[in-house]
Amino acid sequence: MEDFFGDNIVVIFLFFLISVLNYSEIKLLEQRISVVYAVIIILKGLNVISIGMAVFFVLITLFIYIEILTDDKMKLKLVTNVFFKVIDCIYQSVFRFHFLEMCIVLELLQLSYNFQYYSIVRVFYICLSVLMAVITLNKVLSEDMEIADFTELYRKVEEYPIYSVMYDNETFVNARNILVHLEDKNFYTRKGYTVFSYSSAKSIVDRKVKESDGKTSRISVFCGMLKMLIYNMRTHNRGYSTIASQLLRSMAIKRGYSYNWNRKIYEFCYTYLFFSSLENYMKRNHTDKLEHFRDYIIYLYFHYVNTFLGPDDLRFTKFLNAFDMAHDKKNSKDIYDLTNEGVLVACWGLSKKTKRIINAKNAEQFIPYIDGVKFDCDLIKEMLGHLDKPFYDGQYLK
């Protein structure tokens, strides 16, 4: 065995990674990576390895644990595209396992060797690196934003199989058209799933330039979009979220929704990654009705996205439960049970317009014109007049 390993520290390190994985007391991925981080810091602190080798060990640790020896079984089946694997690894490394902070720790240790052993400056760098190491390991072990893995996401998708949806049902078609009109008019024409794709951003810029009769430059429009995005994130307003990205964050973010920057970057990285991987996985498994995949995303949206109705968000609930809060059976209602009026009011609640803008007195001026969809204005006013009450009992269902 000694002849096999020799002085090859890389091979030894790889076997160390596997041994950590097999240790029964270290079950969580965060624990495994923290243990490896601590070992790398010690090796670098003792100057056993160079800073280049230390960073290499960090990178190989993250890639092996995140993409190869992962406990997320559905990730291995869904994410087969190499580019997607790279995106996933980069996001997880930077935002979940704090790769950049770890590099700072290693750099501080490297700097300490530029001074004499008993130098005050060297002691300062060592103490600073120890402090930074403690902070980094604590961040890894106590992540503020908890995200569902691919296995959990796929389990949620499986609850409503794509082949079971009645896509030609009139109620579903109307509900779909209402949602798309209010939330994401480019949903069916957009090539990707987020507004951050090149084609989507270009279409928005072109439309705004056209609306200004060419008086505004594309650069000015693009800068304005970035400024608005930053403002919305700082003020917790909704902005530049597509139907697909809203659905993903509703299914995936388990804790830490208020971390706007992290959440927005997650949406940017994973909306296209997840839904494209899901569609390709279904193609490989010859799933029926894949031509309705975009409609299917909307169907899932109605089941998983929350809406806000009433003062102080009295009814913060899943979309389909908004007008049937008295029932106690899971999934007892479907989109086919809702009226056009119910869907419209619930869609208004997505952006909290029923709390800040729309009420029974002014509702008529906000009712949109959607080809083929009819609304009963009096019923909408009646519904808005009851939003201050805690529960409905199904009276606004078909």
Short mmCIF file of C-alpha atoms in Angstrom, two decimals:
data_model
loop_
_atom_site.label_atom_id
_atom_site.label_comp_id
_atom_site.label_asym_id
_atom_site.label_seq_id
_atom_site.Cartn_x
_atom_site.Cartn_y
_atom_site.Cartn_z
CA MET A 1 0.00 0.00 0.00
CA GLU A 2 2.87 2.36 0.81
CA ASP A 3 4.38 1.72 -2.63
CA PHE A 4 0.99 2.43 -4.20
CA PHE A 5 0.56 5.81 -2.55
CA GLY A 6 4.20 6.86 -2.52
CA ASP A 7 4.45 10.63 -2.19
CA ASN A 8 1.36 11.29 -4.28
CA ILE A 9 -0.55 13.58 -1.96
CA VAL A 10 -3.37 14.00 -4.49
CA VAL A 11 -4.18 10.27 -4.43
CA ILE A 12 -4.01 10.28 -0.65
CA PHE A 13 -6.38 13.24 -0.55
CA LEU A 14 -8.89 11.50 -2.86
CA PHE A 15 -8.94 8.47 -0.59
CA PHE A 16 -9.43 10.84 2.34
CA LEU A 17 -12.51 12.32 0.63
CA ILE A 18 -13.99 8.85 0.17
CA SER A 19 -13.24 7.91 3.79
CA VAL A 20 -15.05 11.03 5.02
CA LEU A 21 -18.03 10.10 2.86
CA ASN A 22 -18.17 6.62 4.38
CA TYR A 23 -17.93 7.79 7.97
CA SER A 24 -21.43 7.19 9.34
CA GLU A 25 -21.40 10.07 11.83
CA ILE A 26 -20.79 12.65 9.10
CA LYS A 27 -24.10 12.50 7.26
CA LEU A 28 -24.71 16.01 5.97
CA LEU A 29 -22.88 17.40 2.96
CA GLU A 30 -22.17 20.59 4.90
CA GLN A 31 -20.46 18.52 7.62
CA ARG A 32 -18.32 16.60 5.13
CA ILE A 33 -17.12 19.72 3.37
CA SER A 34 -16.44 21.49 6.68
CA VAL A 35 -14.25 18.59 7.82
CA VAL A 36 -12.30 18.67 4.57
CA TYR A 37 -12.00 22.47 4.73
CA ALA A 38 -10.55 22.18 8.25
CA VAL A 39 -7.99 19.58 7.11
CA ILE A 40 -6.93 21.75 4.15
CA ILE A 41 -6.56 24.78 6.42
CA ILE A 42 -4.38 22.78 8.82
CA LEU A 43 -2.22 21.43 5.98
CA LYS A 44 -1.75 24.95 4.64
CA GLY A 45 -1.15 26.36 8.11
CA LEU A 46 1.66 23.85 8.63
CA ASN A 47 2.97 24.69 5.14
CA VAL A 48 2.64 21.07 4.05
CA ILE A 49 0.98 22.15 0.81
CA SER A 50 1.29 25.25 -1.35
CA ILE A 51 -1.56 27.71 -1.76
CA GLY A 52 -2.08 26.48 -5.32
CA MET A 53 -2.40 22.89 -4.10
CA ALA A 54 -4.72 24.02 -1.29
CA VAL A 55 -7.08 25.81 -3.71
CA PHE A 56 -6.94 22.76 -6.01
CA PHE A 57 -7.94 20.53 -3.09
CA VAL A 58 -10.86 22.84 -2.29
CA LEU A 59 -12.04 22.77 -5.91
CA ILE A 60 -11.73 19.00 -6.27
CA THR A 61 -13.53 18.52 -2.95
CA LEU A 62 -16.46 20.66 -4.05
CA PHE A 63 -16.75 19.07 -7.49
CA ILE A 64 -16.55 15.49 -6.20
CA TYR A 65 -19.03 16.00 -3.35
CA ILE A 66 -21.44 18.20 -5.31
CA GLU A 67 -21.48 16.49 -8.70
CA ILE A 68 -20.14 12.93 -8.31
CA LEU A 69 -20.57 11.57 -4.78
CA THR A 70 -23.80 13.46 -4.22
CA ASP A 71 -26.71 12.06 -2.21
CA ASP A 72 -29.09 13.85 -4.58
CA LYS A 73 -29.98 10.88 -6.79
CA MET A 74 -32.27 12.77 -9.16
CA LYS A 75 -29.54 15.32 -9.89
CA LEU A 76 -27.50 12.54 -11.50
CA LYS A 77 -30.48 11.62 -13.68
CA LEU A 78 -31.72 15.11 -14.50
CA VAL A 79 -28.56 17.19 -14.86
CA THR A 80 -26.67 15.44 -17.66
CA ASN A 81 -25.61 18.56 -19.58
CA VAL A 82 -21.94 19.39 -18.81
CA PHE A 83 -22.60 23.15 -18.89
CA PHE A 84 -25.43 22.72 -16.37
CA LYS A 85 -23.14 20.70 -14.10
CA VAL A 86 -20.59 23.51 -14.18
CA ILE A 87 -23.24 26.13 -13.36
CA ASP A 88 -24.55 24.00 -10.50
CA CYS A 89 -21.07 23.44 -9.09
CA ILE A 90 -20.15 27.14 -9.31
CA TYR A 91 -23.35 28.30 -7.61
CA GLN A 92 -23.12 25.69 -4.83
CA SER A 93 -19.42 26.40 -4.30
CA VAL A 94 -19.78 30.17 -4.04
CA PHE A 95 -23.13 30.62 -2.31
CA ARG A 96 -23.60 27.45 -0.28
CA PHE A 97 -20.05 26.36 0.55
CA HIS A 98 -18.36 29.78 0.51
CA PHE A 99 -15.46 29.01 -1.77
CA LEU A 100 -14.37 32.66 -1.97
CA GLU A 101 -14.18 32.98 1.83
CA MET A 102 -12.13 29.79 1.96
CA CYS A 103 -9.69 31.27 -0.58
CA ILE A 104 -9.29 34.33 1.65
CA VAL A 105 -8.38 32.06 4.58
CA LEU A 106 -5.72 30.31 2.50
CA GLU A 107 -4.34 33.62 1.19
CA LEU A 108 -4.03 34.98 4.75
CA LEU A 109 -2.10 31.88 5.76
CA GLN A 110 0.16 32.30 2.73
CA LEU A 111 0.82 35.93 3.60
CA SER A 112 1.84 34.98 7.13
CA TYR A 113 4.87 33.13 5.72
CA ASN A 114 6.24 36.37 4.28
CA PHE A 115 7.26 37.46 7.77
CA GLN A 116 9.62 36.10 10.42
CA TYR A 117 8.36 33.40 12.75
CA TYR A 118 8.10 35.65 15.82
CA SER A 119 6.96 38.73 13.92
CA ILE A 120 3.92 40.57 15.27
CA VAL A 121 2.64 40.98 11.73
CA ARG A 122 2.83 37.22 11.16
CA VAL A 123 0.93 36.56 14.38
CA PHE A 124 -1.66 39.08 13.23
CA TYR A 125 -2.14 37.29 9.89
CA ILE A 126 -2.39 33.91 11.58
CA CYS A 127 -5.00 35.19 14.06
CA LEU A 128 -6.92 36.83 11.22
CA SER A 129 -6.85 33.62 9.18
CA VAL A 130 -8.09 31.61 12.17
CA LEU A 131 -10.94 34.07 12.71
CA MET A 132 -11.84 33.97 9.01
CA ALA A 133 -11.69 30.16 9.07
CA VAL A 134 -14.11 30.00 12.00
CA ILE A 135 -16.50 32.40 10.23
CA THR A 136 -16.30 30.41 6.98
CA LEU A 137 -16.90 27.03 8.62
CA ASN A 138 -19.79 28.49 10.61
CA LYS A 139 -21.35 29.84 7.39
CA VAL A 140 -21.06 26.45 5.73
CA LEU A 141 -22.68 24.67 8.68
CA SER A 142 -25.46 27.23 9.25
CA GLU A 143 -26.56 28.39 5.82
CA ASP A 144 -29.29 31.01 6.04
CA MET A 145 -30.98 30.08 2.76
CA GLU A 146 -32.09 26.44 2.54
CA ILE A 147 -32.88 25.10 -0.93
CA ALA A 148 -34.58 21.86 -1.94
CA ASP A 149 -32.40 19.45 -3.90
CA PHE A 150 -33.34 17.99 -7.28
CA THR A 151 -34.80 14.86 -5.69
CA GLU A 152 -37.22 16.97 -3.62
CA LEU A 153 -38.12 19.12 -6.63
CA TYR A 154 -38.81 16.09 -8.81
CA ARG A 155 -40.93 14.55 -6.07
CA LYS A 156 -43.13 17.66 -6.15
CA VAL A 157 -43.38 17.49 -9.93
CA GLU A 158 -44.35 13.82 -9.75
CA GLU A 159 -47.38 14.66 -7.62
CA TYR A 160 -49.01 16.11 -10.75
CA PRO A 161 -47.88 14.06 -13.78
CA ILE A 162 -47.73 15.91 -17.08
CA TYR A 163 -49.88 13.30 -18.82
CA SER A 164 -52.74 13.69 -16.31
CA VAL A 165 -53.49 17.36 -17.04
CA MET A 166 -56.52 18.32 -19.16
CA TYR A 167 -54.85 20.97 -21.30
CA ASP A 168 -57.90 21.54 -23.52
CA ASN A 169 -60.23 22.12 -20.58
CA GLU A 170 -61.90 25.53 -21.04
CA THR A 171 -61.41 26.55 -17.41
CA PHE A 172 -57.72 25.70 -17.53
CA VAL A 173 -57.25 27.56 -20.83
CA ASN A 174 -58.93 30.66 -19.40
CA ALA A 175 -56.91 30.47 -16.16
CA ARG A 176 -53.72 30.04 -18.16
CA ASN A 177 -54.49 33.07 -20.32
CA ILE A 178 -55.32 35.23 -17.30
CA LEU A 179 -52.08 34.31 -15.54
CA VAL A 180 -49.91 34.85 -18.62
CA HIS A 181 -51.58 38.20 -19.39
CA LEU A 182 -50.99 39.56 -15.87
CA GLU A 183 -47.67 37.97 -14.92
CA ASP A 184 -45.60 37.12 -17.98
CA LYS A 185 -46.86 38.13 -21.43
CA ASN A 186 -43.78 36.68 -23.16
CA PHE A 187 -44.03 33.28 -21.48
CA TYR A 188 -44.88 31.38 -24.67
CA THR A 189 -42.67 33.38 -27.03
CA ARG A 190 -39.55 33.47 -24.86
CA LYS A 191 -36.89 30.94 -25.83
CA GLY A 192 -35.66 30.47 -22.29
CA TYR A 193 -37.43 30.64 -18.96
CA THR A 194 -36.03 33.85 -17.42
CA VAL A 195 -35.81 37.48 -18.53
CA PHE A 196 -32.04 37.23 -18.10
CA SER A 197 -31.60 35.21 -21.26
CA TYR A 198 -30.18 37.08 -24.24
CA SER A 199 -33.29 36.68 -26.39
CA SER A 200 -35.61 37.79 -23.59
CA ALA A 201 -33.52 40.82 -22.63
CA LYS A 202 -33.22 41.80 -26.29
CA SER A 203 -36.99 41.62 -26.84
CA ILE A 204 -37.63 43.82 -23.79
CA VAL A 205 -35.04 46.36 -24.91
CA ASP A 206 -36.39 46.40 -28.49
CA ARG A 207 -39.95 46.90 -27.23
CA LYS A 208 -39.00 49.81 -24.96
CA VAL A 209 -36.96 51.46 -27.73
CA LYS A 210 -39.93 51.11 -30.10
CA GLU A 211 -42.30 52.58 -27.50
CA SER A 212 -40.05 55.65 -27.27
CA ASP A 213 -40.11 56.06 -31.07
CA GLY A 214 -36.35 55.52 -31.18
CA LYS A 215 -35.64 58.46 -28.87
CA THR A 216 -34.10 56.22 -26.22
CA SER A 217 -30.95 54.23 -26.91
CA ARG A 218 -30.66 50.51 -26.22
CA ILE A 219 -27.87 51.17 -23.72
CA SER A 220 -30.06 53.59 -21.76
CA VAL A 221 -32.93 51.10 -21.71
CA PHE A 222 -30.64 48.28 -20.56
CA CYS A 223 -29.13 50.43 -17.80
CA GLY A 224 -32.64 51.39 -16.73
CA MET A 225 -33.58 47.71 -16.49
CA LEU A 226 -30.56 46.99 -14.30
CA LYS A 227 -31.35 49.99 -12.10
CA MET A 228 -34.96 48.85 -11.69
CA LEU A 229 -33.83 45.29 -10.89
CA ILE A 230 -31.47 46.54 -8.17
CA TYR A 231 -34.18 48.81 -6.74
CA ASN A 232 -36.73 45.99 -6.64
CA MET A 233 -34.29 43.71 -4.87
CA ARG A 234 -33.34 46.34 -2.31
CA THR A 235 -36.96 47.25 -1.58
CA HIS A 236 -38.27 43.64 -1.74
CA ASN A 237 -40.52 44.54 -4.66
CA ARG A 238 -41.24 42.01 -7.37
CA GLY A 239 -39.49 42.59 -10.64
CA TYR A 240 -38.33 40.70 -13.73
CA SER A 241 -39.63 37.37 -12.41
CA THR A 242 -41.09 35.06 -15.00
CA ILE A 243 -43.76 32.43 -14.38
CA ALA A 244 -41.09 29.73 -14.46
CA SER A 245 -38.79 31.50 -11.99
CA GLN A 246 -41.69 32.19 -9.62
CA LEU A 247 -42.62 28.51 -9.73
CA LEU A 248 -39.06 27.34 -9.12
CA ARG A 249 -38.48 29.54 -6.10
CA SER A 250 -41.87 28.52 -4.64
CA MET A 251 -40.94 24.84 -4.92
CA ALA A 252 -37.26 25.14 -4.04
CA ILE A 253 -36.70 27.78 -1.36
CA LYS A 254 -37.46 26.23 2.01
CA ARG A 255 -35.93 28.93 4.19
CA GLY A 256 -34.29 32.32 3.63
CA TYR A 257 -36.63 33.83 1.04
CA SER A 258 -35.74 37.34 2.23
CA TYR A 259 -32.13 37.01 1.02
CA ASN A 260 -32.95 38.80 -2.21
CA TRP A 261 -29.57 38.77 -3.94
CA ASN A 262 -28.91 35.11 -3.24
CA ARG A 263 -32.45 34.18 -4.23
CA LYS A 264 -32.33 36.16 -7.48
CA ILE A 265 -29.00 34.62 -8.45
CA TYR A 266 -30.45 31.20 -7.67
CA GLU A 267 -33.40 31.91 -9.97
CA PHE A 268 -31.05 33.14 -12.68
CA CYS A 269 -28.85 30.04 -12.48
CA TYR A 270 -31.45 27.34 -11.99
CA THR A 271 -34.72 28.27 -13.71
CA TYR A 272 -33.50 27.35 -17.17
CA LEU A 273 -31.25 24.61 -15.79
CA PHE A 274 -34.04 22.80 -13.94
CA PHE A 275 -36.87 23.06 -16.43
CA SER A 276 -34.69 22.26 -19.43
CA SER A 277 -33.22 19.28 -17.59
CA LEU A 278 -36.71 18.15 -16.57
CA GLU A 279 -38.02 18.38 -20.12
CA ASN A 280 -35.01 16.48 -21.51
CA TYR A 281 -35.40 13.81 -18.82
CA MET A 282 -39.05 13.35 -19.79
CA LYS A 283 -38.05 13.11 -23.46
CA ARG A 284 -35.54 10.38 -22.67
CA ASN A 285 -38.25 8.49 -20.82
CA HIS A 286 -40.79 9.00 -23.65
CA THR A 287 -43.30 10.84 -21.46
CA ASP A 288 -46.65 11.66 -23.10
CA LYS A 289 -47.96 15.19 -23.78
CA LEU A 290 -44.52 16.83 -23.83
CA GLU A 291 -45.81 19.25 -26.48
CA HIS A 292 -47.71 20.87 -23.58
CA PHE A 293 -44.62 21.34 -21.40
CA ARG A 294 -45.09 25.12 -21.03
CA ASP A 295 -48.75 24.59 -20.17
CA TYR A 296 -47.60 22.03 -17.63
CA ILE A 297 -45.39 24.63 -15.93
CA ILE A 298 -48.47 26.83 -15.55
CA TYR A 299 -50.46 23.91 -14.14
CA LEU A 300 -47.74 23.33 -11.53
CA TYR A 301 -47.74 27.07 -10.84
CA PHE A 302 -51.37 26.95 -9.74
CA HIS A 303 -50.52 24.19 -7.27
CA TYR A 304 -47.32 25.54 -5.72
CA VAL A 305 -47.19 29.34 -5.91
CA ASN A 306 -48.61 31.40 -3.05
CA THR A 307 -50.88 34.40 -3.40
CA PHE A 308 -51.56 37.23 -0.94
CA LEU A 309 -55.12 38.34 -0.34
CA GLY A 310 -56.65 40.72 2.14
CA PRO A 311 -55.19 43.36 4.46
CA ASP A 312 -51.89 42.34 6.06
CA ASP A 313 -51.84 39.31 3.74
CA LEU A 314 -54.65 37.69 5.72
CA ARG A 315 -54.74 34.83 3.25
CA PHE A 316 -51.16 33.88 2.42
CA THR A 317 -51.86 30.58 0.78
CA LYS A 318 -51.37 28.34 -2.19
CA PHE A 319 -53.13 29.68 -5.26
CA LEU A 320 -55.79 26.95 -5.43
CA ASN A 321 -56.65 27.27 -1.74
CA ALA A 322 -57.40 30.99 -1.91
CA PHE A 323 -61.15 30.49 -2.18
CA ASP A 324 -61.55 27.14 -0.45
CA MET A 325 -59.77 27.52 2.87
CA ALA A 326 -62.35 25.47 4.78
CA HIS A 327 -61.41 22.13 3.23
CA ASP A 328 -58.98 19.85 5.07
CA LYS A 329 -58.12 17.41 2.31
CA LYS A 330 -54.86 17.77 0.43
CA ASN A 331 -55.29 18.60 -3.26
CA SER A 332 -59.08 18.34 -3.01
CA LYS A 333 -59.46 21.16 -5.55
CA ASP A 334 -57.92 21.69 -8.95
CA ILE A 335 -57.73 24.58 -11.36
CA TYR A 336 -60.80 23.22 -13.15
CA ASP A 337 -62.87 24.17 -10.06
CA LEU A 338 -62.07 27.89 -10.15
CA THR A 339 -64.04 30.63 -11.85
CA ASN A 340 -62.43 33.23 -14.09
CA GLU A 341 -63.16 35.80 -11.39
CA GLY A 342 -61.41 33.71 -8.74
CA VAL A 343 -58.33 33.28 -10.91
CA LEU A 344 -58.20 37.01 -11.66
CA VAL A 345 -58.43 38.06 -8.01
CA ALA A 346 -55.84 35.46 -6.99
CA CYS A 347 -53.52 36.72 -9.76
CA TRP A 348 -53.92 40.27 -8.48
CA GLY A 349 -52.88 38.94 -5.09
CA LEU A 350 -49.58 37.65 -6.48
CA SER A 351 -48.26 41.20 -6.58
CA LYS A 352 -50.33 42.28 -3.54
CA LYS A 353 -52.45 44.61 -5.65
CA THR A 354 -55.56 43.67 -3.63
CA LYS A 355 -53.77 45.03 -0.58
CA ARG A 356 -52.37 48.27 -1.98
CA ILE A 357 -54.21 49.22 -5.16
CA ILE A 358 -57.36 47.32 -6.17
CA ASN A 359 -60.54 47.23 -4.08
CA ALA A 360 -64.27 46.79 -4.56
CA LYS A 361 -64.73 50.45 -5.47
CA ASN A 362 -62.19 50.69 -8.28
CA ALA A 363 -62.04 47.08 -9.49
CA GLU A 364 -63.80 47.74 -12.78
CA GLN A 365 -60.97 49.86 -14.18
CA PHE A 366 -58.41 47.09 -13.50
CA ILE A 367 -60.31 44.21 -15.13
CA PRO A 368 -58.21 43.33 -18.19
CA TYR A 369 -59.43 42.57 -21.68
CA ILE A 370 -58.32 39.05 -22.57
CA ASP A 371 -59.53 37.53 -25.80
CA GLY A 372 -62.04 34.74 -25.13
CA VAL A 373 -62.20 35.33 -21.35
CA LYS A 374 -65.27 36.86 -19.73
CA PHE A 375 -65.55 38.32 -16.22
CA ASP A 376 -68.53 39.11 -13.98
CA CYS A 377 -67.64 42.55 -12.59
CA ASP A 378 -70.23 42.36 -9.79
CA LEU A 379 -68.85 39.01 -8.62
CA ILE A 380 -65.30 40.41 -8.59
CA LYS A 381 -66.45 43.36 -6.48
CA GLU A 382 -68.22 41.00 -4.10
CA MET A 383 -65.07 38.90 -3.73
CA LEU A 384 -62.90 41.94 -3.08
CA GLY A 385 -65.37 43.10 -0.45
CA HIS A 386 -64.83 39.88 1.51
CA LEU A 387 -61.03 39.84 1.56
CA ASP A 388 -60.90 41.11 5.14
CA LYS A 389 -62.54 37.90 6.37
CA PRO A 390 -60.28 34.98 7.33
CA PHE A 391 -61.91 32.17 5.37
CA TYR A 392 -63.97 31.31 2.35
CA ASP A 393 -66.01 28.16 2.14
CA GLY A 394 -65.88 27.37 -1.52
CA GLN A 395 -68.56 29.86 -2.57
CA TYR A 396 -66.43 31.22 -5.38
CA LEU A 397 -65.73 27.84 -6.95
CA LYS A 398 -67.72 26.35 -9.78
#
